[in-house]
Tab-separated table of C-alpha atoms and ligand atoms in Angstrom:
chain	number	residue	atom	x	y	z
X	10	MET	CA	73.945	123.359	145.795
X	11	MET	CA	71.551	121.358	147.683
X	12	ALA	CA	68.593	122.943	149.211
X	13	PRO	CA	68.168	122.772	153.013
X	14	ASP	CA	66.164	120.209	154.196
X	15	PHE	CA	63.439	121.767	156.389
X	16	SER	CA	61.189	118.668	156.691
X	17	ARG	CA	60.388	117.325	160.245
X	18	ALA	CA	60.100	113.735	161.177
X	19	SER	CA	57.637	114.528	163.775
X	20	ARG	CA	55.242	116.003	160.911
X	21	SER	CA	55.436	112.823	158.881
X	22	ARG	CA	53.557	109.768	160.077
X	23	MET	CA	55.446	108.575	163.013
X	24	ALA	CA	56.510	104.849	162.825
X	25	ASP	CA	58.563	102.695	165.358
X	26	ILE	CA	57.979	105.062	168.199
X	27	ARG	CA	58.146	102.923	171.620
X	28	VAL	CA	57.406	104.041	175.039
X	29	SER	CA	57.790	102.963	178.692
X	30	PHE	CA	56.350	104.152	181.845
X	31	GLU	CA	57.415	104.672	185.233
X	32	PHE	CA	55.089	104.402	188.477
X	33	PHE	CA	55.972	104.407	192.112
X	34	PRO	CA	54.333	101.848	194.476
X	35	PRO	CA	51.310	103.426	196.051
X	36	LYS	CA	50.846	104.147	200.080
X	37	THR	CA	47.184	104.075	200.306
X	38	ALA	CA	44.126	102.184	199.341
X	39	GLU	CA	43.108	105.457	197.466
X	40	MET	CA	46.470	105.959	195.704
X	41	GLU	CA	46.253	102.344	194.681
X	42	SER	CA	43.010	102.794	192.889
X	43	ALA	CA	44.426	106.012	191.233
X	44	LEU	CA	47.370	104.312	189.877
X	45	TRP	CA	45.312	101.349	188.664
X	46	GLU	CA	43.354	103.546	186.610
X	47	SER	CA	46.347	105.322	185.061
X	48	ILE	CA	47.839	101.731	184.400
X	49	THR	CA	44.413	100.746	182.980
X	50	ARG	CA	44.390	103.869	180.562
X	51	LEU	CA	48.081	103.453	179.458
X	52	ALA	CA	48.387	100.002	179.045
X	53	PRO	CA	46.418	99.669	175.523
X	54	LEU	CA	49.236	101.810	174.324
X	55	GLU	CA	51.438	98.668	174.470
X	56	PRO	CA	54.375	100.176	176.169
X	57	SER	CA	57.850	98.174	175.792
X	58	PHE	CA	57.634	97.979	179.464
X	59	VAL	CA	56.417	99.433	182.765
X	60	SER	CA	58.729	100.239	185.638
X	61	VAL	CA	58.027	100.454	189.227
X	62	THR	CA	60.321	102.216	191.619
X	63	TYR	CA	62.033	101.196	195.009
X	64	GLY	CA	61.585	103.649	197.780
X	65	ALA	CA	64.935	105.239	199.439
X	66	GLY	CA	66.864	102.666	200.754
X	67	GLY	CA	64.394	100.100	200.294
X	68	SER	CA	61.562	101.760	202.206
X	69	THR	CA	58.720	100.367	199.769
X	70	ARG	CA	60.296	96.947	199.352
X	71	GLU	CA	56.897	95.217	200.112
X	72	ARG	CA	54.604	97.726	198.442
X	73	THR	CA	56.898	97.485	194.934
X	74	HIS	CA	56.713	93.699	195.041
X	75	ALA	CA	52.976	93.761	195.377
X	76	THR	CA	52.542	96.148	192.713
X	77	LEU	CA	54.749	93.994	190.166
X	78	ALA	CA	53.028	90.768	191.350
X	79	ARG	CA	49.520	92.467	190.425
X	80	LEU	CA	50.920	93.633	187.170
X	81	VAL	CA	52.181	89.982	186.326
X	82	ARG	CA	48.865	88.492	187.371
X	83	GLU	CA	46.484	90.937	186.084
X	84	THR	CA	47.773	92.693	182.806
X	85	ASP	CA	49.909	91.549	179.765
X	86	LEU	CA	52.508	94.380	180.412
X	87	LYS	CA	55.953	93.762	180.783
X	88	PRO	CA	57.051	94.802	184.413
X	89	ALA	CA	60.450	96.075	185.078
X	90	ALA	CA	61.314	96.185	189.120
X	91	HIS	CA	63.821	98.885	189.981
X	92	LEU	CA	66.263	97.718	192.837
X	93	THR	CA	68.725	99.746	194.845
X	94	CYS	CA	71.596	98.005	196.949
X	95	VAL	CA	71.941	101.060	199.528
X	96	ALA	CA	71.547	100.049	203.085
X	97	ALA	CA	71.336	96.290	202.637
X	98	THR	CA	73.386	93.195	202.958
X	99	ARG	CA	73.943	91.019	199.748
X	100	GLN	CA	71.338	88.368	201.227
X	101	GLU	CA	68.965	90.974	201.674
X	102	VAL	CA	69.069	92.184	198.163
X	103	ASP	CA	69.450	88.597	196.537
X	104	ASP	CA	66.307	87.802	198.246
X	105	VAL	CA	64.451	90.555	196.819
X	106	VAL	CA	65.825	89.184	193.458
X	107	ARG	CA	64.498	86.010	194.127
X	108	ALA	CA	61.114	87.115	194.990
X	109	TYR	CA	60.867	89.146	191.769
X	110	ARG	CA	61.905	86.096	189.766
X	111	ASP	CA	59.447	83.964	191.785
X	112	ALA	CA	56.637	86.611	190.955
X	113	GLY	CA	57.369	86.452	186.974
X	114	VAL	CA	59.508	89.354	186.854
X	115	ARG	CA	62.375	89.081	184.318
X	116	HIS	CA	63.589	92.748	184.214
X	117	ILE	CA	65.313	94.714	186.854
X	118	VAL	CA	66.389	98.519	186.729
X	119	ALA	CA	69.425	98.419	188.900
X	120	LEU	CA	70.524	101.213	191.094
X	121	ARG	CA	73.041	102.042	193.722
X	122	GLY	CA	70.510	104.275	195.314
X	123	ASP	CA	71.067	107.827	197.377
X	124	PRO	CA	73.043	108.027	200.370
X	125	VAL	CA	71.062	107.153	203.580
X	126	SER	CA	70.956	110.803	204.575
X	127	GLY	CA	69.777	112.044	201.414
X	128	PRO	CA	70.937	113.374	197.849
X	129	GLY	CA	73.862	115.413	198.559
X	130	SER	CA	75.461	113.742	201.475
X	131	VAL	CA	78.299	111.145	201.341
X	132	TYR	CA	77.400	107.753	200.037
X	133	GLU	CA	78.885	104.923	202.373
X	134	PRO	CA	78.153	101.259	201.111
X	135	HIS	CA	76.904	98.785	203.427
X	136	PRO	CA	79.350	96.985	204.643
X	137	GLY	CA	77.964	93.501	203.641
X	138	GLY	CA	76.240	94.799	200.591
X	139	TYR	CA	76.788	95.439	197.064
X	140	ALA	CA	79.353	98.146	196.863
X	141	THR	CA	78.187	99.725	193.648
X	142	SER	CA	75.461	99.788	190.692
X	143	THR	CA	77.988	97.413	188.963
X	144	ALA	CA	78.486	94.959	191.488
X	145	LEU	CA	74.823	94.613	192.022
X	146	ILE	CA	74.596	94.055	188.390
X	147	GLU	CA	76.766	91.237	188.470
X	148	GLY	CA	74.699	90.015	191.397
X	149	ILE	CA	71.571	89.998	189.586
X	150	ARG	CA	72.837	88.328	186.911
X	151	ARG	CA	74.250	85.432	188.793
X	152	LEU	CA	70.611	84.878	190.448
X	153	GLY	CA	68.555	84.603	186.897
X	154	ASP	CA	68.305	85.277	183.527
X	155	PHE	CA	67.111	89.023	183.981
X	156	GLU	CA	67.458	92.123	181.394
X	157	VAL	CA	69.214	94.665	183.325
X	158	THR	CA	68.152	98.495	182.884
X	159	VAL	CA	70.461	101.145	184.433
X	160	SER	CA	70.326	105.092	184.735
X	161	ALA	CA	72.382	107.364	183.091
X	162	TYR	CA	73.012	111.349	183.789
X	163	PRO	CA	73.185	113.491	180.839
X	164	GLU	CA	74.088	116.413	183.145
X	165	LYS	CA	76.177	114.348	185.271
X	166	HIS	CA	75.221	112.740	188.617
X	167	PRO	CA	75.843	115.183	191.577
X	168	GLU	CA	78.415	113.152	192.906
X	169	SER	CA	80.364	112.840	189.940
X	170	ALA	CA	83.587	114.919	189.600
X	171	THR	CA	83.031	115.122	185.338
X	172	LEU	CA	80.451	114.083	182.784
X	173	ASP	CA	83.612	111.844	181.569
X	174	ALA	CA	83.911	109.985	184.669
X	175	ASP	CA	79.975	109.338	184.980
X	176	ILE	CA	80.266	107.863	181.380
X	177	ASP	CA	83.138	105.524	182.709
X	178	VAL	CA	80.562	104.189	185.374
X	179	LEU	CA	77.928	103.633	182.600
X	180	LYS	CA	80.850	101.707	180.754
X	181	ALA	CA	81.273	99.538	183.751
X	182	LYS	CA	77.728	98.813	184.068
X	183	VAL	CA	77.514	97.916	180.433
X	184	GLU	CA	80.166	95.633	180.598
X	185	ALA	CA	78.618	93.929	183.790
X	186	GLY	CA	75.633	93.202	181.761
X	187	ALA	CA	73.474	96.231	181.647
X	188	THR	CA	71.440	96.284	178.018
X	189	ARG	CA	69.556	99.428	178.364
X	190	ALA	CA	69.470	103.055	180.139
X	191	ILE	CA	67.117	105.485	181.263
X	192	THR	CA	68.025	109.008	181.622
X	193	GLN	CA	67.921	111.666	184.497
X	194	PHE	CA	65.043	114.056	183.482
X	195	PHE	CA	66.292	117.176	181.576
X	196	PHE	CA	64.337	119.821	180.294
X	197	ASP	CA	66.926	121.307	177.548
X	198	ASN	CA	67.284	118.372	174.861
X	199	VAL	CA	70.589	119.673	174.066
X	200	HIS	CA	71.856	118.022	177.168
X	201	TYR	CA	70.606	114.607	176.203
X	202	LEU	CA	71.566	114.952	172.335
X	203	ARG	CA	75.155	116.020	173.319
X	204	TYR	CA	75.506	113.045	176.060
X	205	VAL	CA	74.411	110.326	173.347
X	206	GLU	CA	77.251	111.664	171.218
X	207	ARG	CA	79.716	111.439	174.133
X	208	VAL	CA	78.256	108.158	175.038
X	209	ARG	CA	78.792	106.724	171.353
X	210	ALA	CA	82.003	108.186	171.138
X	211	ARG	CA	83.232	106.022	173.978
X	212	GLY	CA	81.492	102.687	172.234
X	213	ILE	CA	78.818	102.464	174.372
X	214	THR	CA	76.020	101.269	171.853
X	215	ILE	CA	73.118	100.200	174.355
X	216	PRO	CA	69.655	102.451	173.961
X	217	ILE	CA	69.905	105.352	176.012
X	218	LEU	CA	66.100	106.077	176.696
X	219	PRO	CA	65.455	110.012	177.403
X	220	GLY	CA	63.471	110.045	180.667
X	221	ILE	CA	60.950	112.532	180.411
X	222	VAL	CA	58.960	114.446	183.257
X	223	PRO	CA	55.619	115.904	182.372
X	224	VAL	CA	55.728	118.973	184.885
X	225	GLN	CA	52.565	118.197	186.491
X	226	ASN	CA	53.460	120.843	189.112
X	227	TYR	CA	56.180	123.300	188.451
X	228	ARG	CA	57.247	124.191	191.940
X	229	GLN	CA	57.631	120.373	193.062
X	230	THR	CA	59.453	119.606	189.456
X	231	ALA	CA	62.037	122.363	190.263
X	232	SER	CA	62.571	121.326	193.589
X	233	PHE	CA	63.175	117.921	193.033
X	234	ALA	CA	65.329	118.700	189.668
X	235	ARG	CA	67.545	120.577	192.178
X	236	LYS	CA	68.454	117.596	194.240
X	237	THR	CA	69.136	115.308	191.361
X	238	GLY	CA	71.147	117.516	189.529
X	239	ALA	CA	68.927	118.495	186.628
X	240	SER	CA	68.999	121.911	185.502
X	241	VAL	CA	65.834	123.880	185.445
X	242	PRO	CA	66.078	126.659	182.516
X	243	GLN	CA	64.778	130.191	183.141
X	244	TRP	CA	62.547	129.672	180.034
X	245	LEU	CA	60.809	126.799	181.791
X	246	ALA	CA	60.265	129.047	185.157
X	247	ASP	CA	58.940	131.604	182.919
X	248	ARG	CA	56.283	129.541	181.048
X	249	PHE	CA	54.659	128.586	184.247
X	250	GLU	CA	55.031	132.077	186.100
X	251	GLY	CA	51.958	133.500	187.620
X	252	LEU	CA	50.093	130.257	187.361
X	253	ASP	CA	50.224	129.144	190.986
X	254	ASP	CA	46.380	129.752	191.260
X	255	ASP	CA	45.204	128.578	187.725
X	256	PRO	CA	45.456	124.923	187.527
X	257	ALA	CA	43.530	124.618	184.222
X	258	THR	CA	46.106	126.896	182.592
X	259	ARG	CA	49.054	125.202	183.977
X	260	ARG	CA	47.821	121.745	182.697
X	261	LEU	CA	47.688	123.202	179.027
X	262	ILE	CA	51.412	124.740	179.435
X	263	ALA	CA	52.483	121.309	181.155
X	264	ALA	CA	51.191	119.490	177.751
X	265	ALA	CA	52.629	122.274	175.589
X	266	VAL	CA	56.247	121.952	177.242
X	267	ALA	CA	56.184	118.383	176.993
X	268	ALA	CA	55.030	118.365	173.463
X	269	GLU	CA	57.855	120.559	172.497
X	270	GLN	CA	60.283	118.560	173.935
X	271	VAL	CA	59.185	115.155	172.415
X	272	LEU	CA	58.614	116.185	169.125
X	273	ASP	CA	61.977	118.122	169.228
X	274	LEU	CA	63.639	114.979	170.199
X	275	VAL	CA	61.710	112.960	167.277
X	276	ASP	CA	62.884	115.792	164.824
X	277	HIS	CA	66.373	114.468	166.174
X	278	GLY	CA	65.834	111.014	165.407
X	279	VAL	CA	64.848	109.833	169.062
X	280	THR	CA	62.453	106.903	168.832
X	281	ASP	CA	62.169	105.352	172.359
X	282	PHE	CA	60.886	107.438	175.191
X	283	HIS	CA	60.538	106.587	178.781
X	284	PHE	CA	57.885	108.598	180.835
X	285	TYR	CA	57.800	109.213	184.712
X	286	THR	CA	54.148	109.222	184.805
X	287	MET	CA	53.714	110.265	188.717
X	288	ASN	CA	51.171	107.556	188.536
X	289	LYS	CA	49.052	110.010	186.416
X	290	ALA	CA	47.840	109.144	183.069
X	291	ASP	CA	46.376	112.012	181.020
X	292	LEU	CA	49.419	114.329	180.338
X	293	VAL	CA	51.393	111.148	179.542
X	294	TYR	CA	48.458	109.681	177.269
X	295	ALA	CA	48.014	113.163	175.360
X	296	ILE	CA	51.552	112.977	174.407
X	297	CYS	CA	51.814	109.458	173.165
X	298	HIS	CA	49.012	110.219	171.202
X	299	LEU	CA	51.095	113.294	169.650
X	300	LEU	CA	53.763	110.743	169.095
X	301	GLY	CA	51.274	108.839	166.968
X	302	LEU	CA	50.416	105.993	169.264
X	303	ARG	CA	47.082	104.487	169.361
X	304	PRO	CA	45.163	102.202	172.077
X	305	GLN	CA	45.314	98.619	170.801
X	306	LEU	CA	42.395	96.597	171.776
X	307	THR	CA	44.259	93.215	172.221
X	308	MET	CA	45.831	94.331	175.411
X	309	ARG	CA	44.373	92.629	178.680
X	310	ALA	CA	44.719	95.657	181.472
X	311	ALA	CA	43.588	95.178	185.209
W	9	LIG	P1	75.520	105.127	189.369
W	9	LIG	O1	75.243	105.103	188.176
W	9	LIG	O2	76.095	103.712	189.761
W	9	LIG	O3	76.714	105.763	190.118
W	9	LIG	C1	76.280	107.397	190.402
W	9	LIG	C2	77.733	108.050	190.653
W	9	LIG	O4	78.322	107.402	191.563
W	9	LIG	C3	78.587	108.070	189.424
W	9	LIG	O5	78.261	108.786	188.477
W	9	LIG	C4	79.885	108.223	190.297
W	9	LIG	O6	80.088	109.466	190.395
W	9	LIG	C5	79.642	107.533	191.617
W	9	LIG	N1	80.062	106.232	191.602
W	9	LIG	C6	79.213	104.923	191.371
W	9	LIG	N2	79.981	103.836	191.365
W	9	LIG	C7	81.484	104.299	191.057
W	9	LIG	C8	82.732	103.629	191.223
W	9	LIG	N3	82.836	102.410	191.184
W	9	LIG	N4	83.815	104.126	191.003
W	9	LIG	C9	83.644	105.770	190.781
W	9	LIG	N5	82.562	106.624	191.125
W	9	LIG	C10	81.472	105.862	191.272
W	9	LIG	N6	66.478	105.872	193.488
W	9	LIG	C11	65.985	104.957	194.328
W	9	LIG	O7	66.038	105.100	195.248
W	9	LIG	N7	64.784	104.094	193.495
W	9	LIG	C12	64.316	104.025	192.596
W	9	LIG	O8	63.410	103.314	192.044
W	9	LIG	C13	65.162	104.730	191.664
W	9	LIG	N8	65.055	104.621	190.318
W	9	LIG	C14	65.618	105.692	189.310
W	9	LIG	C15	65.577	105.540	187.931
W	9	LIG	C16	66.189	106.369	187.533
W	9	LIG	C17	66.238	105.922	185.769
W	9	LIG	C18	67.150	106.963	187.587
W	9	LIG	C19	68.109	107.991	186.661
W	9	LIG	C20	67.406	107.403	188.889
W	9	LIG	C21	66.783	106.459	189.737
W	9	LIG	N9	67.015	106.732	191.126
W	9	LIG	C22	66.467	105.860	192.241
W	9	LIG	C23	67.745	107.520	191.824
W	9	LIG	C24	69.536	106.813	192.121
W	9	LIG	O9	69.318	105.765	193.044
W	9	LIG	C25	70.187	107.593	192.498
W	9	LIG	O10	70.795	109.098	191.436
W	9	LIG	C26	71.531	107.246	192.913
W	9	LIG	O11	72.403	108.407	193.736
W	9	LIG	C27	72.390	106.731	192.195
W	9	LIG	O12	72.176	105.460	191.899
W	9	LIG	P2	72.992	105.118	190.187
W	9	LIG	O13	72.728	103.414	190.086
W	9	LIG	O14	72.355	105.715	189.350
W	9	LIG	O15	74.381	105.736	190.549
């Protein structure tokens, strides 16, 4: 009989770990300096790419563009621009794609976007717009040689009848030209691991990056999770219980929770991680350190 293997990949020297970081465009000058402080701290970890979100219904169109243009101008980072097609004509969306291209952006995270009245309401495509994320991907690919990343939902998208129907949508997005997916965040790794298994069984081979959200603020994260269809396990609530007025302990717990999650994923063979940074570097930097990443001095940042 063979001896059981109790070795853990996360306890060996971790090779080939790749990370990417997501930021949102800042609203004020103060938020802008906080963002750039975070970018400057995280850039030497040499992420595969950094992405900048596109506010609901295109509400941050100019700010998203300005952040991306600055990333191209002032850093060696590879920027990815989020883009949604909700509430916009094809012409308007195409103009944004051309502007990204002209600014030097070659990677788009293509999304349908939430319904205009918010998650949970009925999605109405714009009559003159791209009706689905698949149509958007085809439009982007017509306008240039862009790398296209899309979303994936391990616990299924709230509008989707079943997880299989959701995987059908992912398959259509891959057939339209998507070469990578980033998942909605999740707390129980089993959701992600089972999802990847089902996706592979359907013949989808693109990388499915787990989207990791460090819990900077439990209440806020739990409320956001409810809107996006991500489940919040009781054990997570228990870990943050009684800490509302104790930010220092909360931060330590947040670091422990995130460390447990990513190291368990490494033990299951995951090598690529996407971090929802919330424009804050500290926690993400620490988790990347645990993953074996060290600052490289060659990176030009800010
Ligand atoms: P899709 O994956 O295209 O579809 C979601 C669901 O809609 C499907 O599962 C299915 O139920 C239904 N559906 C779609 N097309 C079809 C079809 N052809 N036939 C049948 N059913 C269909 N939002 C923003 O506003 N800005 C952002 O920057 C942003 N970034 C995100 C990044 C990531 C990694 C993720 C996971 C989400 C992001 N979102 C963002 C949220 C996203 O816009 C919402 O979840 C939105 O409701 C769905 O967009 P999608 O592209 O994920 O949809």
